[in-house]
mmCIF file of C-alpha atoms in Angstrom:
data_model
loop_
_atom_site.group_PDB
_atom_site.id
_atom_site.type_symbol
_atom_site.label_atom_id
_atom_site.label_comp_id
_atom_site.label_asym_id
_atom_site.label_seq_id
_atom_site.Cartn_x
_atom_site.Cartn_y
_atom_site.Cartn_z
ATOM 1 C CA UNK F 1 -0.489 2.049 3.700
ATOM 2 C CA UNK F 2 0.818 5.907 2.374
ATOM 3 C CA UNK F 3 -1.083 4.387 -0.136
ATOM 4 C CA UNK F 4 -3.386 3.179 2.627
ATOM 5 C CA UNK F 5 -6.466 5.299 2.756
ATOM 6 C CA UNK F 6 -8.253 4.324 5.981
ATOM 7 C CA UNK F 7 -5.018 3.307 7.695
ATOM 8 C CA UNK F 8 -3.561 6.784 7.789
ATOM 9 C CA UNK F 9 -5.585 8.228 10.646
ATOM 10 C CA UNK F 10 -3.577 10.096 13.243
ATOM 11 C CA UNK F 11 -3.101 8.211 16.472
ATOM 12 C CA UNK F 12 -2.949 11.244 18.749
ATOM 13 C CA UNK F 13 -0.367 12.185 21.290
ATOM 14 C CA UNK F 14 -0.580 8.913 23.187
ATOM 15 C CA UNK F 15 0.143 6.848 20.096
ATOM 16 C CA UNK F 16 3.144 8.968 19.166
ATOM 17 C CA UNK F 17 4.855 8.629 22.497
ATOM 18 C CA UNK F 18 7.998 6.578 22.937
ATOM 19 C CA UNK F 19 7.430 3.293 24.676
ATOM 20 C CA UNK F 20 10.449 2.076 26.671
ATOM 21 C CA UNK F 21 9.790 -1.612 27.141
ATOM 22 C CA UNK F 22 12.844 -2.448 29.179
ATOM 23 C CA UNK F 23 15.179 -0.802 31.615
ATOM 24 C CA UNK F 24 18.139 -2.668 30.155
ATOM 25 C CA UNK F 25 21.292 -0.819 29.258
ATOM 26 C CA UNK F 26 22.336 0.553 25.895
ATOM 27 C CA UNK F 27 25.095 -1.927 25.290
ATOM 28 C CA UNK F 28 27.836 0.398 26.441
ATOM 29 C CA UNK F 29 29.175 -1.580 29.381
ATOM 30 C CA UNK F 30 26.891 -4.313 30.638
ATOM 31 C CA UNK F 31 26.940 -6.498 27.539
ATOM 32 C CA UNK F 32 23.299 -5.767 26.753
ATOM 33 C CA UNK F 33 21.923 -4.018 23.676
ATOM 34 C CA UNK F 34 18.738 -1.974 23.439
ATOM 35 C CA UNK F 35 17.384 -1.744 19.908
ATOM 36 C CA UNK F 36 15.464 1.352 18.891
ATOM 37 C CA UNK F 37 12.401 0.550 16.785
ATOM 38 C CA UNK F 38 10.261 3.255 15.157
ATOM 39 C CA UNK F 39 6.957 2.015 13.726
ATOM 40 C CA UNK F 40 3.939 3.513 11.991
ATOM 41 C CA UNK F 41 0.509 3.743 13.591
ATOM 42 C CA UNK F 42 -2.163 1.698 11.807
ATOM 43 C CA UNK F 43 -4.966 2.259 14.264
ATOM 44 C CA UNK F 44 -7.467 5.077 14.439
ATOM 45 C CA UNK F 45 -7.302 5.649 18.169
ATOM 46 C CA UNK F 46 -6.399 4.163 21.521
ATOM 47 C CA UNK F 47 -8.759 1.209 21.093
ATOM 48 C CA UNK F 48 -6.867 -0.241 18.126
ATOM 49 C CA UNK F 49 -3.446 1.380 18.364
ATOM 50 C CA UNK F 50 -0.438 -0.469 16.928
ATOM 51 C CA UNK F 51 1.340 0.277 20.170
ATOM 52 C CA UNK F 52 -0.149 -2.763 21.858
ATOM 53 C CA UNK F 53 1.092 -5.119 19.165
ATOM 54 C CA UNK F 54 4.672 -3.839 19.228
ATOM 55 C CA UNK F 55 4.732 -3.575 23.016
ATOM 56 C CA UNK F 56 3.684 -7.189 23.446
ATOM 57 C CA UNK F 57 5.957 -8.449 20.669
ATOM 58 C CA UNK F 58 9.020 -6.604 21.967
ATOM 59 C CA UNK F 59 8.404 -7.719 25.530
ATOM 60 C CA UNK F 60 8.007 -11.351 24.466
ATOM 61 C CA UNK F 61 11.219 -11.203 22.451
ATOM 62 C CA UNK F 62 13.183 -9.568 25.272
ATOM 63 C CA UNK F 63 11.957 -12.151 27.777
ATOM 64 C CA UNK F 64 13.186 -15.051 25.679
ATOM 65 C CA UNK F 65 16.362 -13.484 24.233
ATOM 66 C CA UNK F 66 19.212 -12.821 26.624
ATOM 67 C CA UNK F 67 21.007 -9.504 26.281
ATOM 68 C CA UNK F 68 18.646 -7.765 23.832
ATOM 69 C CA UNK F 69 15.799 -5.411 24.668
ATOM 70 C CA UNK F 70 13.672 -3.216 22.427
ATOM 71 C CA UNK F 71 12.440 0.360 22.801
ATOM 72 C CA UNK F 72 9.479 1.220 20.575
ATOM 73 C CA UNK F 73 8.222 4.570 19.310
ATOM 74 C CA UNK F 74 4.918 4.737 17.461
ATOM 75 C CA UNK F 75 4.406 7.634 15.044
ATOM 76 C CA UNK F 76 1.331 8.507 12.911
ATOM 77 C CA UNK F 77 1.665 7.679 9.216
ATOM 78 C CA UNK F 78 1.519 11.290 8.126
ATOM 79 C CA UNK F 79 4.541 12.145 10.294
ATOM 80 C CA UNK F 80 6.763 9.097 10.291
ATOM 81 C CA UNK F 81 8.733 9.642 7.065
ATOM 82 C CA UNK F 82 9.689 13.181 8.025
ATOM 83 C CA UNK F 83 10.530 12.245 11.601
ATOM 84 C CA UNK F 84 12.812 9.383 10.593
ATOM 85 C CA UNK F 85 14.495 11.722 8.109
ATOM 86 C CA UNK F 86 15.203 14.131 10.958
ATOM 87 C CA UNK F 87 16.499 11.330 13.164
ATOM 88 C CA UNK F 88 18.929 10.245 10.456
ATOM 89 C CA UNK F 89 20.113 13.771 9.699
ATOM 90 C CA UNK F 90 20.616 14.467 13.426
ATOM 91 C CA UNK F 91 22.733 11.347 13.834
ATOM 92 C CA UNK F 92 20.044 9.533 15.855
ATOM 93 C CA UNK F 93 18.927 6.913 13.354
ATOM 94 C CA UNK F 94 16.836 4.099 14.822
ATOM 95 C CA UNK F 95 18.063 0.545 14.478
ATOM 96 C CA UNK F 96 14.812 -0.477 12.796
ATOM 97 C CA UNK F 97 12.105 1.557 11.058
ATOM 98 C CA UNK F 98 8.738 0.215 9.908
ATOM 99 C CA UNK F 99 7.407 2.809 7.496
ATOM 100 C CA UNK F 100 7.238 3.724 3.819
ATOM 101 C CA UNK F 101 9.853 3.652 1.039
ATOM 102 C CA UNK F 102 13.406 2.626 1.823
ATOM 103 C CA UNK F 103 15.311 3.629 -1.332
ATOM 104 C CA UNK F 104 16.414 7.062 -0.152
ATOM 105 C CA UNK F 105 18.376 5.378 2.633
ATOM 106 C CA UNK F 106 19.721 2.376 0.732
ATOM 107 C CA UNK F 107 21.104 4.684 -1.959
ATOM 108 C CA UNK F 108 23.203 6.411 0.717
ATOM 109 C CA UNK F 109 24.508 3.103 2.077
ATOM 110 C CA UNK F 110 22.710 3.619 5.380
ATOM 111 C CA UNK F 111 20.904 0.265 5.503
ATOM 112 C CA UNK F 112 21.868 -3.318 6.075
ATOM 113 C CA UNK F 113 20.893 -5.621 3.233
ATOM 114 C CA UNK F 114 18.457 -8.396 4.045
ATOM 115 C CA UNK F 115 21.052 -11.128 3.611
ATOM 116 C CA UNK F 116 23.206 -9.417 6.256
ATOM 117 C CA UNK F 117 20.371 -9.735 8.765
ATOM 118 C CA UNK F 118 17.938 -12.568 8.263
ATOM 119 C CA UNK F 119 18.253 -16.321 8.379
ATOM 120 C CA UNK F 120 18.042 -18.122 5.047
ATOM 121 C CA UNK F 121 14.692 -19.569 6.115
ATOM 122 C CA UNK F 122 13.208 -16.135 6.780
ATOM 123 C CA UNK F 123 14.555 -14.663 3.542
ATOM 124 C CA UNK F 124 13.219 -17.537 1.446
ATOM 125 C CA UNK F 125 9.763 -17.215 3.002
ATOM 126 C CA UNK F 126 8.916 -13.776 1.571
ATOM 127 C CA UNK F 127 6.366 -13.790 -1.251
ATOM 128 C CA UNK F 128 8.653 -13.448 -4.318
ATOM 129 C CA UNK F 129 6.883 -10.435 -5.821
ATOM 130 C CA UNK F 130 7.174 -8.607 -2.499
ATOM 131 C CA UNK F 131 10.811 -9.537 -2.010
ATOM 132 C CA UNK F 132 11.554 -8.277 -5.511
ATOM 133 C CA UNK F 133 9.841 -4.965 -4.771
ATOM 134 C CA UNK F 134 12.305 -4.518 -1.893
ATOM 135 C CA UNK F 135 15.386 -4.780 -4.105
ATOM 136 C CA UNK F 136 17.737 -2.164 -5.482
ATOM 137 C CA UNK F 137 20.113 -3.494 -8.144
ATOM 138 C CA UNK F 138 19.102 -7.034 -7.125
ATOM 139 C CA UNK F 139 20.067 -6.481 -3.485
ATOM 140 C CA UNK F 140 17.168 -6.524 -1.024
ATOM 141 C CA UNK F 141 17.076 -3.710 1.540
ATOM 142 C CA UNK F 142 13.335 -3.369 2.082
ATOM 143 C CA UNK F 143 11.680 -6.148 4.076
ATOM 144 C CA UNK F 144 7.936 -6.261 3.337
ATOM 145 C CA UNK F 145 6.062 -6.076 6.639
ATOM 146 C CA UNK F 146 2.433 -6.062 5.521
ATOM 147 C CA UNK F 147 0.839 -5.931 2.108
ATOM 148 C CA UNK F 148 -2.394 -5.293 0.296
ATOM 149 C CA UNK F 149 -3.823 -5.716 -3.183
ATOM 150 C CA UNK F 150 -6.751 -3.949 -4.798
ATOM 151 C CA UNK F 151 -9.856 -5.216 -6.587
ATOM 152 C CA UNK F 152 -13.196 -3.888 -7.797
ATOM 153 C CA UNK F 153 -15.880 -3.685 -5.088
ATOM 154 C CA UNK F 154 -19.540 -3.321 -6.051
ATOM 155 C CA UNK F 155 -22.764 -2.761 -4.132
ATOM 156 C CA UNK F 156 -25.011 -5.788 -4.730
ATOM 157 C CA UNK F 157 -28.175 -3.978 -3.683
ATOM 158 C CA UNK F 158 -27.592 -1.178 -6.191
ATOM 159 C CA UNK F 159 -26.581 -3.653 -8.890
ATOM 160 C CA UNK F 160 -29.769 -5.642 -8.412
ATOM 161 C CA UNK F 161 -31.892 -2.483 -8.552
ATOM 162 C CA UNK F 162 -30.178 -1.607 -11.843
ATOM 163 C CA UNK F 163 -30.889 -5.041 -13.294
ATOM 164 C CA UNK F 164 -27.255 -6.178 -13.078
ATOM 165 C CA UNK F 165 -25.978 -9.573 -11.973
ATOM 166 C CA UNK F 166 -24.604 -9.718 -8.453
ATOM 167 C CA UNK F 167 -22.350 -12.793 -8.509
ATOM 168 C CA UNK F 168 -18.588 -12.204 -8.783
ATOM 169 C CA UNK F 169 -18.651 -13.966 -12.170
ATOM 170 C CA UNK F 170 -21.113 -11.316 -13.369
ATOM 171 C CA UNK F 171 -18.984 -8.341 -12.275
ATOM 172 C CA UNK F 172 -17.486 -6.176 -15.049
ATOM 173 C CA UNK F 173 -14.609 -7.975 -16.751
ATOM 174 C CA UNK F 174 -13.509 -5.196 -19.096
ATOM 175 C CA UNK F 175 -13.957 -1.475 -19.586
ATOM 176 C CA UNK F 176 -16.989 -1.832 -21.865
ATOM 177 C CA UNK F 177 -18.798 -3.898 -19.220
ATOM 178 C CA UNK F 178 -17.779 -1.444 -16.493
ATOM 179 C CA UNK F 179 -19.136 1.417 -18.593
ATOM 180 C CA UNK F 180 -22.411 -0.422 -19.257
ATOM 181 C CA UNK F 181 -22.781 -1.160 -15.537
ATOM 182 C CA UNK F 182 -22.061 2.461 -14.610
ATOM 183 C CA UNK F 183 -24.660 3.729 -17.072
ATOM 184 C CA UNK F 184 -27.239 1.252 -15.785
ATOM 185 C CA UNK F 185 -26.549 2.386 -12.229
ATOM 186 C CA UNK F 186 -26.949 6.022 -13.236
ATOM 187 C CA UNK F 187 -30.229 5.266 -14.998
ATOM 188 C CA UNK F 188 -31.413 3.567 -11.777
ATOM 189 C CA UNK F 189 -30.725 6.751 -9.813
ATOM 190 C CA UNK F 190 -27.435 5.767 -8.152
ATOM 191 C CA UNK F 191 -25.669 8.901 -6.956
ATOM 192 C CA UNK F 192 -22.126 7.837 -7.870
ATOM 193 C CA UNK F 193 -22.011 4.898 -10.296
ATOM 194 C CA UNK F 194 -18.195 4.653 -10.201
ATOM 195 C CA UNK F 195 -16.120 6.429 -7.543
ATOM 196 C CA UNK F 196 -12.971 7.912 -9.103
ATOM 197 C CA UNK F 197 -10.799 9.468 -6.363
ATOM 198 C CA UNK F 198 -7.910 11.377 -7.946
ATOM 199 C CA UNK F 199 -7.479 13.838 -5.103
ATOM 200 C CA UNK F 200 -4.191 14.372 -3.256
ATOM 201 C CA UNK F 201 -4.692 11.693 -0.594
ATOM 202 C CA UNK F 202 -4.009 8.650 -2.749
ATOM 203 C CA UNK F 203 -4.284 9.585 -6.421
ATOM 204 C CA UNK F 204 -1.211 7.490 -7.178
ATOM 205 C CA UNK F 205 -3.118 4.310 -6.264
ATOM 206 C CA UNK F 206 -6.190 4.941 -8.414
ATOM 207 C CA UNK F 207 -3.890 5.995 -11.241
ATOM 208 C CA UNK F 208 -1.770 2.851 -11.098
ATOM 209 C CA UNK F 209 -4.805 0.567 -11.068
ATOM 210 C CA UNK F 210 -6.173 2.200 -14.201
ATOM 211 C CA UNK F 211 -2.737 2.131 -15.830
ATOM 212 C CA UNK F 212 -2.427 -1.613 -15.124
ATOM 213 C CA UNK F 213 -5.917 -2.292 -16.460
ATOM 214 C CA UNK F 214 -4.945 -0.448 -19.642
ATOM 215 C CA UNK F 215 -1.716 -2.377 -20.141
ATOM 216 C CA UNK F 216 0.611 0.265 -18.717
ATOM 217 C CA UNK F 217 2.366 1.168 -15.460
ATOM 218 C CA UNK F 218 4.607 3.845 -13.973
ATOM 219 C CA UNK F 219 7.779 2.085 -15.133
ATOM 220 C CA UNK F 220 8.826 -0.583 -17.611
ATOM 221 C CA UNK F 221 10.571 -3.892 -16.944
ATOM 222 C CA UNK F 222 13.978 -2.244 -16.514
ATOM 223 C CA UNK F 223 12.700 0.487 -14.190
ATOM 224 C CA UNK F 224 12.505 3.431 -16.609
ATOM 225 C CA UNK F 225 9.533 5.761 -16.182
ATOM 226 C CA UNK F 226 6.735 5.287 -18.733
ATOM 227 C CA UNK F 227 4.114 7.678 -17.401
ATOM 228 C CA UNK F 228 3.312 9.136 -20.827
ATOM 229 C CA UNK F 229 3.245 5.795 -22.649
ATOM 230 C CA UNK F 230 0.709 5.251 -25.419
ATOM 231 C CA UNK F 231 -1.204 2.874 -23.134
ATOM 232 C CA UNK F 232 -1.442 5.371 -20.282
ATOM 233 C CA UNK F 233 -2.518 8.202 -22.587
ATOM 234 C CA UNK F 234 -5.264 5.996 -24.024
ATOM 235 C CA UNK F 235 -6.366 5.045 -20.507
ATOM 236 C CA UNK F 236 -6.843 8.607 -19.336
ATOM 237 C CA UNK F 237 -8.568 9.679 -22.523
ATOM 238 C CA UNK F 238 -11.015 6.819 -21.972
ATOM 239 C CA UNK F 239 -11.602 7.762 -18.324
ATOM 240 C CA UNK F 240 -12.163 11.414 -19.209
ATOM 241 C CA UNK F 241 -14.470 10.804 -22.166
ATOM 242 C CA UNK F 242 -16.457 7.790 -20.949
ATOM 243 C CA UNK F 243 -16.697 8.128 -17.163
ATOM 244 C CA UNK F 244 -16.145 11.737 -16.101
ATOM 245 C CA UNK F 245 -17.540 13.322 -19.256
ATOM 246 C CA UNK F 246 -20.647 11.149 -19.065
ATOM 247 C CA UNK F 247 -21.342 12.097 -15.451
ATOM 248 C CA UNK F 248 -20.751 8.579 -14.150
ATOM 249 C CA UNK F 249 -18.363 9.541 -11.372
ATOM 250 C CA UNK F 250 -17.618 12.512 -9.136
ATOM 251 C CA UNK F 251 -17.914 15.860 -10.864
ATOM 252 C CA UNK F 252 -14.406 16.816 -9.705
ATOM 253 C CA UNK F 253 -12.252 13.682 -9.315
ATOM 254 C CA UNK F 254 -9.146 15.806 -8.751
ATOM 255 C CA UNK F 255 -10.729 17.133 -5.551
ATOM 256 C CA UNK F 256 -12.015 13.771 -4.308
ATOM 257 C CA UNK F 257 -9.953 11.671 -1.896
ATOM 258 C CA UNK F 258 -10.125 7.918 -1.424
ATOM 259 C CA UNK F 259 -11.384 8.402 2.129
ATOM 260 C CA UNK F 260 -14.425 10.157 0.692
ATOM 261 C CA UNK F 261 -14.981 7.430 -1.891
ATOM 262 C CA UNK F 262 -14.780 4.695 0.745
ATOM 263 C CA UNK F 263 -17.131 6.574 3.056
ATOM 264 C CA UNK F 264 -19.656 7.050 0.232
ATOM 265 C CA UNK F 265 -19.479 3.335 -0.592
ATOM 266 C CA UNK F 266 -20.140 2.445 3.035
ATOM 267 C CA UNK F 267 -23.126 4.841 3.024
ATOM 268 C CA UNK F 268 -24.560 3.074 -0.029
ATOM 269 C CA UNK F 269 -24.083 5.983 -2.449
ATOM 270 C CA UNK F 270 -21.422 4.343 -4.670
ATOM 271 C CA UNK F 271 -22.032 1.530 -7.128
ATOM 272 C CA UNK F 272 -18.416 0.523 -7.823
ATOM 273 C CA UNK F 273 -14.878 1.437 -6.798
ATOM 274 C CA UNK F 274 -11.406 -0.035 -6.445
ATOM 275 C CA UNK F 275 -10.716 -1.014 -2.842
ATOM 276 C CA UNK F 276 -8.454 -2.958 -0.494
ATOM 277 C CA UNK F 277 -9.329 -5.561 2.185
ATOM 278 C CA UNK F 278 -9.897 -3.012 4.954
ATOM 279 C CA UNK F 279 -12.973 -1.758 3.110
ATOM 280 C CA UNK F 280 -14.662 -5.120 3.733
ATOM 281 C CA UNK F 281 -14.632 -4.590 7.477
ATOM 282 C CA UNK F 282 -16.153 -1.125 7.262
ATOM 283 C CA UNK F 283 -18.806 -2.200 4.751
ATOM 284 C CA UNK F 284 -19.860 -5.124 6.933
ATOM 285 C CA UNK F 285 -20.178 -2.894 9.976
ATOM 286 C CA UNK F 286 -22.670 -0.738 8.064
ATOM 287 C CA UNK F 287 -24.537 -3.770 6.668
ATOM 288 C CA UNK F 288 -23.595 -3.054 3.045
ATOM 289 C CA UNK F 289 -24.182 -6.084 0.813
ATOM 290 C CA UNK F 290 -21.106 -5.992 -1.424
ATOM 291 C CA UNK F 291 -19.302 -8.182 -3.904
ATOM 292 C CA UNK F 292 -15.706 -8.274 -5.132
ATOM 293 C CA UNK F 293 -14.740 -8.955 -8.738
ATOM 294 C CA UNK F 294 -12.351 -11.865 -9.178
ATOM 295 C CA UNK F 295 -10.043 -9.804 -11.393
ATOM 296 C CA UNK F 296 -9.470 -6.158 -12.263
ATOM 297 C CA UNK F 297 -11.538 -5.237 -15.351
ATOM 298 C CA UNK F 298 -9.078 -4.513 -18.160
ATOM 299 C CA UNK F 299 -9.156 -2.653 -21.436
ATOM 300 C CA UNK F 300 -10.014 -5.720 -23.514
ATOM 301 C CA UNK F 301 -10.681 -8.340 -20.835
ATOM 302 C CA UNK F 302 -9.834 -9.276 -17.254
ATOM 303 C CA UNK F 303 -6.433 -8.006 -16.166
ATOM 304 C CA UNK F 304 -3.975 -10.689 -15.101
ATOM 305 C CA UNK F 305 -2.537 -8.455 -12.383
ATOM 306 C CA UNK F 306 -3.533 -5.626 -10.118
ATOM 307 C CA UNK F 307 -1.844 -3.125 -7.856
ATOM 308 C CA UNK F 308 -0.009 -4.336 -4.794
ATOM 309 C CA UNK F 309 1.118 -2.212 -1.884
ATOM 310 C CA UNK F 310 3.761 -3.037 0.700
ATOM 311 C CA UNK F 311 4.871 -1.268 3.849
ATOM 312 C CA UNK F 312 8.500 -1.786 4.653
ATOM 313 C CA UNK F 313 10.872 -2.595 7.453
ATOM 314 C CA UNK F 314 14.435 -1.344 7.097
ATOM 315 C CA UNK F 315 17.468 -1.671 9.353
ATOM 316 C CA UNK F 316 20.004 1.128 9.788
ATOM 317 C CA UNK F 317 23.733 0.540 10.123
ATOM 318 C CA UNK F 318 24.411 3.579 12.313
ATOM 319 C CA UNK F 319 24.461 1.839 15.680
ATOM 320 C CA UNK F 320 26.212 -1.313 14.516
ATOM 321 C CA UNK F 321 23.706 -3.772 15.967
ATOM 322 C CA UNK F 322 23.540 -6.080 12.949
ATOM 323 C CA UNK F 323 23.391 -9.387 14.831
ATOM 324 C CA UNK F 324 20.821 -8.185 17.375
ATOM 325 C CA UNK F 325 18.627 -6.622 14.662
ATOM 326 C CA UNK F 326 18.717 -9.844 12.694
ATOM 327 C CA UNK F 327 17.585 -11.907 15.676
ATOM 328 C CA UNK F 328 14.680 -9.573 16.362
ATOM 329 C CA UNK F 329 13.567 -9.451 12.713
ATOM 330 C CA UNK F 330 13.646 -13.239 12.400
ATOM 331 C CA UNK F 331 11.249 -13.195 15.356
ATOM 332 C CA UNK F 332 9.057 -10.474 13.796
ATOM 333 C CA UNK F 333 8.535 -12.541 10.649
ATOM 334 C CA UNK F 334 7.458 -15.738 12.399
ATOM 335 C CA UNK F 335 3.981 -16.727 11.187
ATOM 336 C CA UNK F 336 2.253 -16.253 14.524
ATOM 337 C CA UNK F 337 3.537 -12.697 14.823
ATOM 338 C CA UNK F 338 2.890 -11.803 11.176
ATOM 339 C CA UNK F 339 -0.701 -13.033 11.264
ATOM 340 C CA UNK F 340 -1.507 -11.371 14.567
ATOM 341 C CA UNK F 341 -0.811 -7.971 13.021
ATOM 342 C CA UNK F 342 -2.363 -8.527 9.602
ATOM 343 C CA UNK F 343 -5.585 -9.938 11.022
ATOM 344 C CA UNK F 344 -5.915 -7.028 13.408
ATOM 345 C CA UNK F 345 -6.025 -4.569 10.494
ATOM 346 C CA UNK F 346 -7.390 -6.766 7.662
ATOM 347 C CA UNK F 347 -4.109 -6.622 5.784
ATOM 348 C CA UNK F 348 -2.222 -9.370 3.976
ATOM 349 C CA UNK F 349 0.883 -11.225 5.184
ATOM 350 C CA UNK F 350 4.120 -10.980 3.228
ATOM 351 C CA UNK F 351 5.376 -14.512 3.815
ATOM 352 C CA UNK F 352 4.499 -17.611 1.817
ATOM 353 C CA UNK F 353 3.643 -19.630 4.918
ATOM 354 C CA UNK F 354 1.608 -16.723 6.309
ATOM 355 C CA UNK F 355 -0.420 -16.526 3.095
ATOM 356 C CA UNK F 356 -1.044 -20.276 3.222
ATOM 357 C CA UNK F 357 -2.233 -20.157 6.825
ATOM 358 C CA UNK F 358 -4.463 -17.147 6.252
ATOM 359 C CA UNK F 359 -6.000 -18.819 3.194
ATOM 360 C CA UNK F 360 -7.209 -21.644 5.408
ATOM 361 C CA UNK F 361 -9.152 -19.384 7.751
ATOM 362 C CA UNK F 362 -10.106 -16.277 5.731
ATOM 363 C CA UNK F 363 -11.705 -17.330 2.474
ATOM 364 C CA UNK F 364 -12.970 -13.776 1.992
ATOM 365 C CA UNK F 365 -9.377 -12.612 1.559
ATOM 366 C CA UNK F 366 -8.548 -15.253 -1.038
ATOM 367 C CA UNK F 367 -9.038 -13.023 -4.125
ATOM 368 C CA UNK F 368 -6.581 -10.489 -2.678
ATOM 369 C CA UNK F 369 -4.104 -13.200 -1.676
ATOM 370 C CA UNK F 370 -4.274 -14.750 -5.144
ATOM 371 C CA UNK F 371 -3.119 -11.507 -6.742
ATOM 372 C CA UNK F 372 -0.051 -10.926 -4.556
ATOM 373 C CA UNK F 373 2.160 -13.135 -6.718
ATOM 374 C CA UNK F 374 1.554 -11.077 -9.866
ATOM 375 C CA UNK F 375 0.844 -7.663 -8.342
ATOM 376 C CA UNK F 376 2.456 -4.490 -9.696
ATOM 377 C CA UNK F 377 3.960 -2.273 -6.991
ATOM 378 C CA UNK F 378 4.939 1.351 -6.739
ATOM 379 C CA UNK F 379 8.563 1.935 -7.779
ATOM 380 C CA UNK F 380 9.594 2.280 -4.124
ATOM 381 C CA UNK F 381 13.109 1.153 -5.048
ATOM 382 C CA UNK F 382 13.705 4.444 -6.882
ATOM 383 C CA UNK F 383 14.790 7.420 -4.796
ATOM 384 C CA UNK F 384 13.125 9.654 -7.399
ATOM 385 C CA UNK F 385 9.703 8.142 -6.652
ATOM 386 C CA UNK F 386 9.105 10.400 -3.650
ATOM 387 C CA UNK F 387 9.226 13.521 -5.835
ATOM 388 C CA UNK F 388 7.324 11.917 -8.711
ATOM 389 C CA UNK F 389 4.641 10.689 -6.349
ATOM 390 C CA UNK F 390 4.210 14.137 -4.814
ATOM 391 C CA UNK F 391 3.831 15.800 -8.216
ATOM 392 C CA UNK F 392 1.515 13.104 -9.474
ATOM 393 C CA UNK F 393 -0.862 13.658 -6.562
ATOM 394 C CA UNK F 394 -1.035 17.344 -7.499
ATOM 395 C CA UNK F 395 -1.441 16.968 -11.251
ATOM 396 C CA UNK F 396 -2.928 13.644 -12.351
ATOM 397 C CA UNK F 397 -6.513 14.663 -11.598
ATOM 398 C CA UNK F 398 -6.289 17.229 -14.395
ATOM 399 C CA UNK F 399 -5.917 14.392 -16.910
ATOM 400 C CA UNK F 400 -9.450 13.224 -16.093
ATOM 401 C CA UNK F 401 -11.213 16.583 -16.181
ATOM 402 C CA UNK F 402 -13.797 16.822 -18.935
ATOM 403 C CA UNK F 403 -12.939 19.783 -21.144
ATOM 404 C CA UNK F 404 -9.697 20.366 -19.294
ATOM 405 C CA UNK F 405 -6.049 19.986 -20.240
ATOM 406 C CA UNK F 406 -5.438 17.084 -22.662
ATOM 407 C CA UNK F 407 -4.334 13.936 -20.819
ATOM 408 C CA UNK F 408 -1.250 13.567 -23.011
ATOM 409 C CA UNK F 409 -0.027 16.990 -21.915
ATOM 410 C CA UNK F 410 -0.514 16.224 -18.207
ATOM 411 C CA UNK F 411 1.211 12.858 -18.529
ATOM 412 C CA UNK F 412 4.058 14.321 -20.604
ATOM 413 C CA UNK F 413 4.716 16.933 -17.931
ATOM 414 C CA UNK F 414 4.814 14.252 -15.227
ATOM 415 C CA UNK F 415 7.127 12.146 -17.411
ATOM 416 C CA UNK F 416 9.494 15.109 -17.740
ATOM 417 C CA UNK F 417 9.546 15.576 -13.972
ATOM 418 C CA UNK F 418 10.170 11.848 -13.495
ATOM 419 C CA UNK F 419 13.031 11.744 -15.985
ATOM 420 C CA UNK F 420 14.639 14.802 -14.411
ATOM 421 C CA UNK F 421 14.391 13.308 -10.942
ATOM 422 C CA UNK F 422 15.660 9.976 -12.228
ATOM 423 C CA UNK F 423 18.703 11.609 -13.830
ATOM 424 C CA UNK F 424 19.687 13.135 -10.501
ATOM 425 C CA UNK F 425 19.116 9.740 -8.919
ATOM 426 C CA UNK F 426 21.749 8.207 -11.193
#
């Protein structure tokens, strides 16, 4: 999830290769249509490549659906957005892309809307908060493929050594309790009491979680940017003065990536950090005894929401295969197919029935599933977000530097960039 931390590893040349799954024609004379699907790589190598999932799914669909075949190309996360951009500009748009934000294409009228493609049953089955995050002007173009939410992880062994409770009910519920826990961990000799990754890899995620916990967000209810809101300024002043300034996190958060923070947690060097479900798998492999807070600790009490992340499927109009795309996507979003992918990578399903089925078998994921309904997402429906996100990754770390530029100045500069980009968007 560009936003995904561990899931962004390059797949290598084999994973990026096109995978023709059928020798069927291109629909130009034999009555058959071959759909072109471009999808992101979620694996870290050949052993867990996404290629196998899409290859099996496409083959199964083609075998049971007369006249439609599917060609699949798997591309590493760090390359897929740029490559699809090139495909579109060169007049070779895929029929379907599973990747990051969709708004840049929907704003140019390049995408089919969801109601032009999917059955009513499939449309109605999306988790409402995720469906809403895929809308532009109340029309859904982005179909949420997989999702994730974030919560506070803590190392039980380190907590116990610091004299802190280890049950989820005892985890920090507000900023004061988080600060007290971080100080206790430091006094007990913990190397990094709270991991604060504001480096360029995924600074936008850490930032949004802290904004939410402080009562703010990137945008307001009508979609206007609010980066320099009073709440967000207060949040970063608190982070700078109470965590970074007190030596309770990394010395240089602006140079620290989430991958580093996760790796340090798995090594047992971090007391607390915000994480997503994939971190559970890695921590278990290294025998880390960890807990997960039931809610995000907020400014004055537990936060009622947290950050949600979705990766999107979008369908391009260029090749005119609306009916065939719709049939394939209805198949993609069947529960069996959704759960096969999400369970492979410890992600969350995006359908109501998928969430219900996963809840029955994966109780450890329940806290993350519970928060999907109220999660706050990136403003992926704004074409300006790509530029804002890029600038935020470069600058937001400065707002947490002890003795550095005042947070209000950093946030005001980012707000100016956002408003400028948003004006061009209109």
